[in-house]
mmCIF file of C-alpha atoms in Angstrom:
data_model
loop_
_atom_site.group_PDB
_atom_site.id
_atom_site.type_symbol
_atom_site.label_atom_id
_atom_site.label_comp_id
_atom_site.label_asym_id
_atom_site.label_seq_id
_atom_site.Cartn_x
_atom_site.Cartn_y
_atom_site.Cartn_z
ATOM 1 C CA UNK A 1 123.200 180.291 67.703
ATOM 2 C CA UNK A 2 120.918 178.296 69.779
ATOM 3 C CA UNK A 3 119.062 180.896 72.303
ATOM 4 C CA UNK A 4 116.905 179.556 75.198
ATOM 5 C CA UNK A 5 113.927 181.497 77.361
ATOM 6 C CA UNK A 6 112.848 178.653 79.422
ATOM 7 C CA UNK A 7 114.668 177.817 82.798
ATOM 8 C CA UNK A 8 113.231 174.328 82.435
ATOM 9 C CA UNK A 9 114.820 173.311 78.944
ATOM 10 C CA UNK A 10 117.896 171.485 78.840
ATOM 11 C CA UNK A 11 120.803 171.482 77.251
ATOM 12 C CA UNK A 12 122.320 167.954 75.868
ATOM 13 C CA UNK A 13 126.048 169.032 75.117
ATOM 14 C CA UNK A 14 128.271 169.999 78.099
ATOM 15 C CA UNK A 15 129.357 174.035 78.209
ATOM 16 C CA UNK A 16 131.561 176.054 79.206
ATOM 17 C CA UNK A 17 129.962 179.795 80.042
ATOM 18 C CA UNK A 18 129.667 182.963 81.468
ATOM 19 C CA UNK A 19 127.136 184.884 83.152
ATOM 20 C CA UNK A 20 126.191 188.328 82.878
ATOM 21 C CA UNK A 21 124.304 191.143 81.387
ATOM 22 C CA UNK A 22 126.212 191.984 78.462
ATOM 23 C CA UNK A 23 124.972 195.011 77.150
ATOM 24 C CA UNK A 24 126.263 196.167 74.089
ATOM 25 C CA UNK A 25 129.081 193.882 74.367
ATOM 26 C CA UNK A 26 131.886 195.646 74.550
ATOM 27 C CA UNK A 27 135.649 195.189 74.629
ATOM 28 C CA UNK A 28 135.587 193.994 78.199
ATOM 29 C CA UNK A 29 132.821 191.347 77.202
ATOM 30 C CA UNK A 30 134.246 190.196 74.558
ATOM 31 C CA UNK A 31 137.708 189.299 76.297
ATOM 32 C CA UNK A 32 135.580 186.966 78.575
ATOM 33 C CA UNK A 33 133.695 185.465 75.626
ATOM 34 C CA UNK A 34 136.920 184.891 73.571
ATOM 35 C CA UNK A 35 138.124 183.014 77.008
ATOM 36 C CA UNK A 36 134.489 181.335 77.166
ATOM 37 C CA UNK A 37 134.658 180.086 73.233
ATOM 38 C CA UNK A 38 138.495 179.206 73.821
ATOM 39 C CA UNK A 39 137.963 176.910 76.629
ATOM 40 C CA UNK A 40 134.829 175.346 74.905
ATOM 41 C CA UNK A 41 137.104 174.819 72.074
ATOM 42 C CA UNK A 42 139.625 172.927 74.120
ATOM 43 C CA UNK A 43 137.354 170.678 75.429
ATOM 44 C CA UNK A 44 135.106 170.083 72.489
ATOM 45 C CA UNK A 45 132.324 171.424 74.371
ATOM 46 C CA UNK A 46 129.872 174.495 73.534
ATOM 47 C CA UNK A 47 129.852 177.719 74.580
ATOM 48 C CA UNK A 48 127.112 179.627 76.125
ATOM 49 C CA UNK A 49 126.464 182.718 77.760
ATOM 50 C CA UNK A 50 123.700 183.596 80.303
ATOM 51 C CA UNK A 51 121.779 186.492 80.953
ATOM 52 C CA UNK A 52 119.076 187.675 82.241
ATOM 53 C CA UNK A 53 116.388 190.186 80.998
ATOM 54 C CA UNK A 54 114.680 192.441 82.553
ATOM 55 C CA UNK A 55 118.382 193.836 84.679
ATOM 56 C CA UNK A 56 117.663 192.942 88.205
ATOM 57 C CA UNK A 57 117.609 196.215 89.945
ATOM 58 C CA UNK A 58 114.590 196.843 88.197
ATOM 59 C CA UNK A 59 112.249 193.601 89.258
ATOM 60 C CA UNK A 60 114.308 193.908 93.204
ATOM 61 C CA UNK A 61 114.176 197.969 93.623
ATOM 62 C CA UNK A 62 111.966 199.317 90.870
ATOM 63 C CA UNK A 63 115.318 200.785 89.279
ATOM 64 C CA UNK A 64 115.212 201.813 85.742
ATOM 65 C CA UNK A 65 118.740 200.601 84.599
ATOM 66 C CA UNK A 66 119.114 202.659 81.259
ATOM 67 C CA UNK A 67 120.291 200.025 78.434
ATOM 68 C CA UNK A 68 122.763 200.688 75.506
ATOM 69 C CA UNK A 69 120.700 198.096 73.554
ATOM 70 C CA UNK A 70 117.771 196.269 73.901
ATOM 71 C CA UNK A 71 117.768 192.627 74.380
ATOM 72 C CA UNK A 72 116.909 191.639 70.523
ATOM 73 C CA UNK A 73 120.091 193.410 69.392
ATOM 74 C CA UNK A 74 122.214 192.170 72.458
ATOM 75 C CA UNK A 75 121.666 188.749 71.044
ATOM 76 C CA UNK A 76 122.410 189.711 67.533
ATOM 77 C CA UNK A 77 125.844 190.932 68.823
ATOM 78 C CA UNK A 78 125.934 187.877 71.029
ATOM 79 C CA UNK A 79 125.489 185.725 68.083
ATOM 80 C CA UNK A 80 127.994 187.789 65.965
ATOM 81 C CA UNK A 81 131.129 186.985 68.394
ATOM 82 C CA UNK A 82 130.147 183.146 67.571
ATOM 83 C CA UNK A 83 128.107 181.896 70.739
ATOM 84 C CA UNK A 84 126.989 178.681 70.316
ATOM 85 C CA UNK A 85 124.186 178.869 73.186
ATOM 86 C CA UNK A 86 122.694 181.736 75.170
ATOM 87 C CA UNK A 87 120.535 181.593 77.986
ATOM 88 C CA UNK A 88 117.876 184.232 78.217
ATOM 89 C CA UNK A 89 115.933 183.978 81.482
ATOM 90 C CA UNK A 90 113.247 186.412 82.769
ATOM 91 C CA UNK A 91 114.608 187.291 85.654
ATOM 92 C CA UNK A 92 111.900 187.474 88.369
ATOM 93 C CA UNK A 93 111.585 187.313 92.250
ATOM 94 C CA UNK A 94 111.088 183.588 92.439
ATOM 95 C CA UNK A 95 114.758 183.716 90.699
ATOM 96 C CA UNK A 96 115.927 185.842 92.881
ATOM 97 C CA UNK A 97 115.171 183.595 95.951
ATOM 98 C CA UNK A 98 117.328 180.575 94.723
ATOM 99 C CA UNK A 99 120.145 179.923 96.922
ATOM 100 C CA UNK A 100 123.723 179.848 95.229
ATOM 101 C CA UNK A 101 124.254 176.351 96.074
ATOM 102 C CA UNK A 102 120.963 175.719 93.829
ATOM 103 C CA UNK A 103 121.169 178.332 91.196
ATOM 104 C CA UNK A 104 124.878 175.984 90.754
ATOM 105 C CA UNK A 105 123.349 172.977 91.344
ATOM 106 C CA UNK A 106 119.694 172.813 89.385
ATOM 107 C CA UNK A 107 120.209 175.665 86.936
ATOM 108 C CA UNK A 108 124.041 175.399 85.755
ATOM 109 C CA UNK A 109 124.219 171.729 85.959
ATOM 110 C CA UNK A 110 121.083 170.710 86.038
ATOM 111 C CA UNK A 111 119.671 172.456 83.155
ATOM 112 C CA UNK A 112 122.617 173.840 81.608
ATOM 113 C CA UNK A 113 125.348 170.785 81.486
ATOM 114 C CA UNK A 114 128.037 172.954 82.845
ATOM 115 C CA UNK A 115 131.477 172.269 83.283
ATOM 116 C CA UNK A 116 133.364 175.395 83.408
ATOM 117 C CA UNK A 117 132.617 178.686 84.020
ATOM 118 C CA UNK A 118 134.419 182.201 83.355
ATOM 119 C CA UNK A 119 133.750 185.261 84.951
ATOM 120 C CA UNK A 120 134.681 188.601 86.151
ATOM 121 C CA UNK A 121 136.189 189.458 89.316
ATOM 122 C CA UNK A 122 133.167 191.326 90.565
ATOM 123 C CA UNK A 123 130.989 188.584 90.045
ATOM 124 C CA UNK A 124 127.667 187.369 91.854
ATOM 125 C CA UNK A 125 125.116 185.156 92.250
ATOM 126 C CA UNK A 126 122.346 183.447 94.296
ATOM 127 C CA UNK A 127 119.912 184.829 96.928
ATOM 128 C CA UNK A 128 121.184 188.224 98.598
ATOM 129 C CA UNK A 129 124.338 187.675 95.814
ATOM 130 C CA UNK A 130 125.704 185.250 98.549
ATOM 131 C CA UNK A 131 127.708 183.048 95.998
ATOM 132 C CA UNK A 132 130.806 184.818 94.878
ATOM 133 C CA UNK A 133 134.888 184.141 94.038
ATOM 134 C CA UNK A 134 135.738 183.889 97.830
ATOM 135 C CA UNK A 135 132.841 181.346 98.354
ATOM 136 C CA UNK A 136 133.816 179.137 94.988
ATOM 137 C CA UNK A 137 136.884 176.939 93.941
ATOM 138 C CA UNK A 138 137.946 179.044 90.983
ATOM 139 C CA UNK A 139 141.591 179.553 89.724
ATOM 140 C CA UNK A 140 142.601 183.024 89.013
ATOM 141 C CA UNK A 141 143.565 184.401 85.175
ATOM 142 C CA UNK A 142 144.595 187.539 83.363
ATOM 143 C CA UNK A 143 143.737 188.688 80.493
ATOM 144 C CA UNK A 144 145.217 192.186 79.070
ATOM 145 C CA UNK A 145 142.465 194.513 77.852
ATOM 146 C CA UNK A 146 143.386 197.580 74.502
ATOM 147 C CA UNK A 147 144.499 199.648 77.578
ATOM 148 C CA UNK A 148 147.306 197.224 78.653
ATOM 149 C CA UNK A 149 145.791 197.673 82.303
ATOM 150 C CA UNK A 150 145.011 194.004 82.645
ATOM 151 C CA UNK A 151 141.565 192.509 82.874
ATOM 152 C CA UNK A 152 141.449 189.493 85.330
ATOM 153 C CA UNK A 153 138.582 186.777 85.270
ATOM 154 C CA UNK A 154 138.412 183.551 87.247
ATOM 155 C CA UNK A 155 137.713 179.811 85.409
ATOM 156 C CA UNK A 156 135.888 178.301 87.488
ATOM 157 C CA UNK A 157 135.736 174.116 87.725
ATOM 158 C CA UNK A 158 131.411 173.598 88.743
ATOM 159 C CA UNK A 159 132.407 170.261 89.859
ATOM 160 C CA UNK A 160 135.188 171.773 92.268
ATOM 161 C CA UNK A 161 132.620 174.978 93.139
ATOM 162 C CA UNK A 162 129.912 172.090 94.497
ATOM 163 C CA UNK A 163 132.147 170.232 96.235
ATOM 164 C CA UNK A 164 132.933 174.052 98.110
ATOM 165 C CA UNK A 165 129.625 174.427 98.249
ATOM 166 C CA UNK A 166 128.161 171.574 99.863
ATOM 167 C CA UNK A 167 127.827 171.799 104.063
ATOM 168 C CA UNK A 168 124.892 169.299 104.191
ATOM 169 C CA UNK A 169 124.650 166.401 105.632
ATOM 170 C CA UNK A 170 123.865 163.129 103.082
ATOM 171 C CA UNK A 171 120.023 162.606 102.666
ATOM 172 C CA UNK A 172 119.020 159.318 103.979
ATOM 173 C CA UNK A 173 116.412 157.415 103.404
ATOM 174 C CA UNK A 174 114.983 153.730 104.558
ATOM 175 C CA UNK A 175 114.020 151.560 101.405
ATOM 176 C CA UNK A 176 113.035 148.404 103.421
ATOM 177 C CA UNK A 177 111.429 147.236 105.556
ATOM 178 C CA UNK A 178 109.202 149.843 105.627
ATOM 179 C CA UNK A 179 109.236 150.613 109.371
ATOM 180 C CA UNK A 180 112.658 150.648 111.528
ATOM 181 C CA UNK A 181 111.232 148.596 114.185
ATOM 182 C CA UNK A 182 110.432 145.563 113.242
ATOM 183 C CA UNK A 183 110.149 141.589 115.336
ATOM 184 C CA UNK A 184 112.089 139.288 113.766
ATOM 185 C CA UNK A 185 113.001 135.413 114.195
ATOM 186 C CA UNK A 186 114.422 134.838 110.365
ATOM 187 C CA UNK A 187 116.951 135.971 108.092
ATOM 188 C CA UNK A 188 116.292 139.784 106.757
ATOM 189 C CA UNK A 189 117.140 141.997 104.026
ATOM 190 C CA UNK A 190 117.557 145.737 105.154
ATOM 191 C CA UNK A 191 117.611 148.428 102.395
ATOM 192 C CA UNK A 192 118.484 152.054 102.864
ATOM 193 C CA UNK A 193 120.173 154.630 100.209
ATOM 194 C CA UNK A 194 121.385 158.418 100.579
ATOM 195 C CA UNK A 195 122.027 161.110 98.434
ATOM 196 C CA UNK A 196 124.701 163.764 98.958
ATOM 197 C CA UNK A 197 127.278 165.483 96.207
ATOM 198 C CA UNK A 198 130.390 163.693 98.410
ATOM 199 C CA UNK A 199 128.577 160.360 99.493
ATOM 200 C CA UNK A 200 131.546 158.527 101.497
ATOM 201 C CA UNK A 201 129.685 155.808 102.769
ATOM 202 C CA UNK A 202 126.332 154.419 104.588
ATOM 203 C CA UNK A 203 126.561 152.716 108.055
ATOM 204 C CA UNK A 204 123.952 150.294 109.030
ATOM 205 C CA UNK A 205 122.663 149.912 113.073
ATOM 206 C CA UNK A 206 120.581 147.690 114.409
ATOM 207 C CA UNK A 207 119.379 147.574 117.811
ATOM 208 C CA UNK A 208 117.912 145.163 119.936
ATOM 209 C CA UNK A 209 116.217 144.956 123.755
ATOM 210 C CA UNK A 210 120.037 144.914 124.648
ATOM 211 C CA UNK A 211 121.966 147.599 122.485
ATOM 212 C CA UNK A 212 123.716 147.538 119.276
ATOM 213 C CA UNK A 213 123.448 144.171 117.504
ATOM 214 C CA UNK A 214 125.590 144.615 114.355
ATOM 215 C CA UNK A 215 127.195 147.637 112.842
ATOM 216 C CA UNK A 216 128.291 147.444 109.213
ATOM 217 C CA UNK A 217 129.655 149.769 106.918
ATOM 218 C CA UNK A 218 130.065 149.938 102.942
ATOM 219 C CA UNK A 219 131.948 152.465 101.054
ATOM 220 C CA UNK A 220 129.766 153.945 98.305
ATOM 221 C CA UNK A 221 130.932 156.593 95.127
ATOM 222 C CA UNK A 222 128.098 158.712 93.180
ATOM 223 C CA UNK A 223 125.148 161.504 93.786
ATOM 224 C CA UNK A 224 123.143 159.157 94.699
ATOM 225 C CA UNK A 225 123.724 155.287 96.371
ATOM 226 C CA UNK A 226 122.212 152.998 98.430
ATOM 227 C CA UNK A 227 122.615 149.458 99.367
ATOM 228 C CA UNK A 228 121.570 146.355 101.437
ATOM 229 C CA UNK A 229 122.543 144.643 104.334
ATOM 230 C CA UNK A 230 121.917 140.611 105.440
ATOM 231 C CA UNK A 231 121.306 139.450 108.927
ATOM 232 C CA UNK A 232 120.674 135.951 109.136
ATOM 233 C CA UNK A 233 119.288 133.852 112.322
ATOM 234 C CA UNK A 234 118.257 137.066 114.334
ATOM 235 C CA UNK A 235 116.559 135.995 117.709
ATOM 236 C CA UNK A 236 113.170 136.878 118.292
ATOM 237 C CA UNK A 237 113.273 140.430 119.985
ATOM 238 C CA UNK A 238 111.847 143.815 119.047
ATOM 239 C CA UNK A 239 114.289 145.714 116.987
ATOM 240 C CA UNK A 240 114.865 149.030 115.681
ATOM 241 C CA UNK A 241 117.689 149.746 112.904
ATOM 242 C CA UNK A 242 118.706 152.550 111.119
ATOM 243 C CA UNK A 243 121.477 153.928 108.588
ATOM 244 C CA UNK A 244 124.069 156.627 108.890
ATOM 245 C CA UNK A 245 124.914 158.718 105.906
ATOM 246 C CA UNK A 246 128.566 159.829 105.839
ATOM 247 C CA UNK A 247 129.913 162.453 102.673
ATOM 248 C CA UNK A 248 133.927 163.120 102.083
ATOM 249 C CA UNK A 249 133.816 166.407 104.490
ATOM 250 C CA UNK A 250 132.264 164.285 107.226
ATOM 251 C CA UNK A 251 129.210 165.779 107.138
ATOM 252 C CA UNK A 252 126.635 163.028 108.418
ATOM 253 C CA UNK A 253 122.968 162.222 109.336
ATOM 254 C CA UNK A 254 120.754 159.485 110.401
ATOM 255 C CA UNK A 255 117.478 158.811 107.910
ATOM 256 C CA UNK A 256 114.541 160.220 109.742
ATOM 257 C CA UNK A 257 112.948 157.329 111.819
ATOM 258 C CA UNK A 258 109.003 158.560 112.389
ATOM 259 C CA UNK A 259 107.756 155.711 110.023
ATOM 260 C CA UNK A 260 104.164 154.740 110.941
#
């Protein structure tokens, strides 16, 4: 069993995981990390568990959270039900700040290769525990605990729980020219790219001493995107352009225009 401490190391293979604090892993645990390692199996991917160490409470509210084991032997036991990864993070007020749409976005993806996560129905995470079920794309399971009683998790598609997740507006940015007012009397090349999880498309506008001069719009797919647009035999005249970033959920924004 591969076990990682630092928040900045990588993982290479995709997971599937759960997140939580696991102490002494009992029967409830070990439901969710028989779902965890089943689903990791299906896909051919690894499975990992996270947790954090020392428990929350006690870095946020000084709160001595007595501990069936300590963290040494929760790994052992971690390692005996056949995780392939765990993530052991030091959980510390900087951590605690991270937004849910980052902890998702820079921590399970980014550092973690994520594609599907399990978890319990009381589950949390983010700054002030804002990210929860209600406020992720996650379909439902059950799972039937020694008692019979039922124990129900959620599966959880990250790709799905970004999409959810993601109210911003595309981040747009003006490659060239350099400045978005420019004098021209030839042909020109305008560059501009955005960044957004949904990127739908960029819009370029250009303006002149009249109004709007040409308006053209590409469809674009990815993260990340940009592209370039042609005007050929533009007058001489002072002229400012810009481009419009436009995601699936019609969120959309203008690049910021206070270049010098």
């Amino acid at each position: 069993m591969k076990v990682i401490f630092d928040p900045e190391e990588p993982i290479e293979n995709s997971t599937s995981a759960t997140i939580g604090n696991f102490d002494g892993v009992h029967v409830g645990h070990k439901k969710i990390l028989s779902a965890v390692k089943e689903e990791a199996k299906q896909q051919g991917i690894s499975s990992c568990v996270i947790t954090f160490h020392p428990h929350p409470q006690k870095v946020l509210q000084n709160i001595d959270i007595p501990l069936l084991v300590p963290i040494r032997e929760r790994l052992k036991l971690l390692e005996k039900e056949g995780v392939d990864v765990v993530a052991c993070y030091t959980f510390t007020k900087d951590i605690a700040k991270i937004s849910a749409q980052d902890f998702v976005t820079d921590i399970l993806i980014g550092k973690l290769n994520l594609k599907h996560l399990i978890v319990g129905p009381d589950f949390s995470f983010g700054r002030k525990r804002e990210g929860n079920l209600d406020l992720l794309n996650n379909t439902g399971k059950v799972l039937d605990d020694s008692l019979g009683s039922g124990l129900n998790y959620s599966r959880i598609d990250i790709y799905s729980a970004i999409l959810s997740l993601d109210v911003d507006a595309p981040n747009v940015t003006l490659v060239s020219p350099t400045h978005n007012k420019v004098n021209l009397t030839v042909n020109q090349t305008f560059v501009c790219n955005a960044t957004d999880w949904q990127l739908a498309n960029l819009t370029f506008k250009i303006w002149n001493s009249t109004g709007l001069y040409s308006n053209e719009t590409k469809n674009l797919t990815g993260i990340e995107n940009g592209t370039s647009f042609n005007l050929t035999d533009m007058g001489e005249d002072s002229y400012s352009w810009n481009c419009l970033g436009v995601d699936s959920e019609g969120n959309s924004d203008y690049a910021l225009t206070n270049y010098s």
